[in-house]
């Protein structure tokens, strides 16, 4: 990453004044970062480094409650965390274009949708699978004498003679 020009104290003061105008006492930092994401990224993608933006934020009084000055690494990390989607955000909100379902859903649906669906015709080129079916379990079939002798022979070869005790 190329190094950026270090801004003068006067330039940092000017940027701090811009930030101060956007900040209201009591604002929470991460939502503020989300709200002003484009502006902050424009500065960082332009002539400002994360370090110099952090200096301006600190000078504007935009810090956590400890008042600890921003470092480039800490600001970049916190800014990127603010961009992550919030957990469960919008999951319980109804879609704006969807209407609530009628109380009697079956009566509101056309009969074609109520009837059991037939599987779509297979498409060429892709794998084709038979639909799964459940069969009643079958009783085990009786083994022939030849099969029993072969199984016993394989058991002796694998595990040894039953005569040998260790």
CSV table of C-alpha atoms in Angstrom, one decimal:
chain,number,residue,atom,x,y,z
A,1,UNK,CA,0.0,0.0,0.0
A,2,UNK,CA,1.5,3.4,-0.9
A,3,UNK,CA,2.2,5.8,1.9
A,4,UNK,CA,0.0,8.9,1.9
A,5,UNK,CA,1.1,12.4,2.7
A,6,UNK,CA,0.8,13.3,6.3
A,7,UNK,CA,-1.7,16.1,6.7
A,8,UNK,CA,-0.8,19.3,8.6
A,9,UNK,CA,-2.4,20.1,12.0
A,10,UNK,CA,-4.5,22.7,10.3
A,11,UNK,CA,-5.9,20.1,7.8
A,12,UNK,CA,-6.6,17.8,10.7
A,13,UNK,CA,-8.4,20.6,12.5
A,14,UNK,CA,-10.6,21.3,9.4
A,15,UNK,CA,-11.5,17.6,9.1
A,16,UNK,CA,-12.2,17.4,12.9
A,17,UNK,CA,-14.6,20.4,12.5
A,18,UNK,CA,-16.4,18.6,9.7
A,19,UNK,CA,-16.7,15.5,11.9
A,20,UNK,CA,-17.8,17.5,14.9
A,21,UNK,CA,-20.7,19.0,12.9
A,22,UNK,CA,-22.0,15.5,12.1
A,23,UNK,CA,-21.5,14.1,15.6
A,24,UNK,CA,-24.2,14.5,18.3
A,25,UNK,CA,-23.3,13.9,21.9
A,26,UNK,CA,-24.6,10.5,22.9
A,27,UNK,CA,-24.3,9.0,19.4
A,28,UNK,CA,-23.1,5.4,19.3
A,29,UNK,CA,-19.9,4.9,17.3
A,30,UNK,CA,-20.7,1.9,15.1
A,31,UNK,CA,-24.0,3.1,13.9
A,32,UNK,CA,-22.3,6.5,13.3
A,33,UNK,CA,-19.7,4.7,11.2
A,34,UNK,CA,-22.4,2.9,9.2
A,35,UNK,CA,-24.3,6.2,8.7
A,36,UNK,CA,-21.1,8.0,7.5
A,37,UNK,CA,-19.5,5.1,5.8
A,38,UNK,CA,-19.3,6.7,2.3
A,39,UNK,CA,-17.8,9.9,3.6
A,40,UNK,CA,-15.1,8.1,5.6
A,41,UNK,CA,-14.2,5.8,2.8
A,42,UNK,CA,-14.0,8.8,0.4
A,43,UNK,CA,-11.4,10.3,2.7
A,44,UNK,CA,-9.4,7.1,3.1
A,45,UNK,CA,-9.5,6.2,-0.6
A,46,UNK,CA,-8.5,9.8,-1.3
A,47,UNK,CA,-5.6,11.6,0.3
A,48,UNK,CA,-6.3,10.7,4.0
A,49,UNK,CA,-4.8,7.6,5.8
A,50,UNK,CA,-6.7,5.7,8.5
A,51,UNK,CA,-4.2,7.2,11.0
A,52,UNK,CA,-4.9,10.8,10.0
A,53,UNK,CA,-8.7,10.2,10.0
A,54,UNK,CA,-8.3,8.7,13.5
A,55,UNK,CA,-6.4,11.8,14.6
A,56,UNK,CA,-9.3,14.0,13.3
A,57,UNK,CA,-11.9,11.8,15.0
A,58,UNK,CA,-10.0,12.0,18.3
A,59,UNK,CA,-9.6,15.8,18.0
A,60,UNK,CA,-13.4,16.1,17.3
A,61,UNK,CA,-14.1,14.1,20.5
A,62,UNK,CA,-15.5,11.1,18.6
A,63,UNK,CA,-14.1,8.3,20.7
A,64,UNK,CA,-15.3,5.6,23.0
A,65,UNK,CA,-16.0,6.6,26.6
A,66,UNK,CA,-12.3,6.1,27.6
A,67,UNK,CA,-11.2,8.9,25.4
A,68,UNK,CA,-8.4,6.8,24.1
A,69,UNK,CA,-7.0,8.2,20.8
A,70,UNK,CA,-7.7,6.3,17.6
A,71,UNK,CA,-4.9,4.3,16.0
A,72,UNK,CA,-5.0,3.4,12.3
A,73,UNK,CA,-5.3,-0.3,13.1
A,74,UNK,CA,-8.0,0.1,15.7
A,75,UNK,CA,-10.0,2.5,13.6
A,76,UNK,CA,-9.9,0.3,10.5
A,77,UNK,CA,-10.9,-2.7,12.6
A,78,UNK,CA,-13.8,-1.0,14.3
A,79,UNK,CA,-14.9,0.6,11.0
A,80,UNK,CA,-14.9,-2.8,9.3
A,81,UNK,CA,-16.8,-4.4,12.2
A,82,UNK,CA,-19.4,-1.7,11.9
A,83,UNK,CA,-20.0,-2.7,8.3
A,84,UNK,CA,-20.9,-6.3,9.1
A,85,UNK,CA,-24.6,-7.1,9.0
A,86,UNK,CA,-26.3,-7.0,12.4
A,87,UNK,CA,-27.5,-10.3,13.8
A,88,UNK,CA,-31.2,-11.0,13.1
A,89,UNK,CA,-31.6,-7.5,11.6
A,90,UNK,CA,-34.8,-7.4,9.6
A,91,UNK,CA,-35.8,-11.0,10.1
A,92,UNK,CA,-39.1,-10.2,11.8
A,93,UNK,CA,-40.1,-7.3,9.7
A,94,UNK,CA,-42.8,-8.1,7.0
A,95,UNK,CA,-41.8,-7.5,3.5
A,96,UNK,CA,-43.2,-4.2,2.2
A,97,UNK,CA,-44.8,-5.7,-0.9
A,98,UNK,CA,-46.3,-8.8,0.7
A,99,UNK,CA,-49.9,-8.8,1.9
A,100,UNK,CA,-50.9,-10.8,5.0
A,101,UNK,CA,-52.1,-14.3,4.1
A,102,UNK,CA,-55.9,-14.9,4.1
A,103,UNK,CA,-57.4,-16.6,7.2
A,104,UNK,CA,-58.5,-19.6,5.1
A,105,UNK,CA,-55.5,-20.2,2.9
A,106,UNK,CA,-56.9,-23.3,1.1
A,107,UNK,CA,-60.0,-21.4,0.0
A,108,UNK,CA,-57.9,-18.6,-1.4
A,109,UNK,CA,-55.6,-20.8,-3.5
A,110,UNK,CA,-56.6,-22.0,-7.0
A,111,UNK,CA,-57.3,-25.8,-7.1
A,112,UNK,CA,-54.2,-26.3,-9.3
A,113,UNK,CA,-52.0,-25.3,-6.4
A,114,UNK,CA,-53.9,-27.5,-3.9
A,115,UNK,CA,-53.6,-30.7,-6.1
A,116,UNK,CA,-50.4,-32.8,-5.5
A,117,UNK,CA,-47.6,-31.6,-7.7
A,118,UNK,CA,-46.1,-33.9,-10.3
A,119,UNK,CA,-42.3,-33.9,-10.6
A,120,UNK,CA,-40.9,-31.7,-13.4
A,121,UNK,CA,-39.6,-33.5,-16.5
A,122,UNK,CA,-35.9,-34.3,-16.3
A,123,UNK,CA,-33.6,-31.9,-17.9
A,124,UNK,CA,-30.9,-33.1,-20.2
A,125,UNK,CA,-27.3,-32.8,-19.2
A,126,UNK,CA,-27.7,-33.0,-15.4
A,127,UNK,CA,-27.9,-36.0,-13.1
A,128,UNK,CA,-31.2,-37.7,-12.8
A,129,UNK,CA,-32.3,-39.3,-9.6
A,130,UNK,CA,-35.4,-41.5,-8.9
A,131,UNK,CA,-37.6,-40.1,-6.2
A,132,UNK,CA,-37.1,-41.8,-2.8
A,133,UNK,CA,-39.6,-44.4,-1.8
A,134,UNK,CA,-40.1,-46.2,1.5
A,135,UNK,CA,-40.4,-49.9,1.2
A,136,UNK,CA,-41.6,-52.3,3.9
A,137,UNK,CA,-38.6,-54.2,5.4
A,138,UNK,CA,-38.1,-57.6,4.0
A,139,UNK,CA,-37.1,-60.6,6.1
A,140,UNK,CA,-33.5,-61.8,5.6
A,141,UNK,CA,-33.3,-64.5,2.9
A,142,UNK,CA,-32.0,-67.9,3.8
A,143,UNK,CA,-28.3,-68.5,2.9
A,144,UNK,CA,-27.3,-71.5,0.9
A,145,UNK,CA,-24.8,-74.0,2.2
A,146,UNK,CA,-22.1,-72.7,-0.2
A,147,UNK,CA,-22.6,-69.1,1.1
A,148,UNK,CA,-22.3,-70.3,4.8
A,149,UNK,CA,-19.1,-72.2,4.0
A,150,UNK,CA,-17.6,-69.1,2.2
A,151,UNK,CA,-18.5,-66.8,5.1
A,152,UNK,CA,-17.0,-69.2,7.7
A,153,UNK,CA,-13.8,-69.5,5.6
A,154,UNK,CA,-13.5,-65.7,5.4
A,155,UNK,CA,-14.0,-65.4,9.1
A,156,UNK,CA,-11.2,-67.9,9.8
A,157,UNK,CA,-8.9,-66.1,7.4
A,158,UNK,CA,-9.6,-62.8,9.0
A,159,UNK,CA,-9.8,-63.7,12.7
A,160,UNK,CA,-8.0,-67.0,12.9
A,161,UNK,CA,-9.2,-70.4,14.0
A,162,UNK,CA,-11.6,-70.4,16.9
A,163,UNK,CA,-9.4,-73.1,18.5
A,164,UNK,CA,-6.6,-70.6,19.2
A,165,UNK,CA,-7.0,-68.8,22.5
A,166,UNK,CA,-4.7,-66.1,23.6
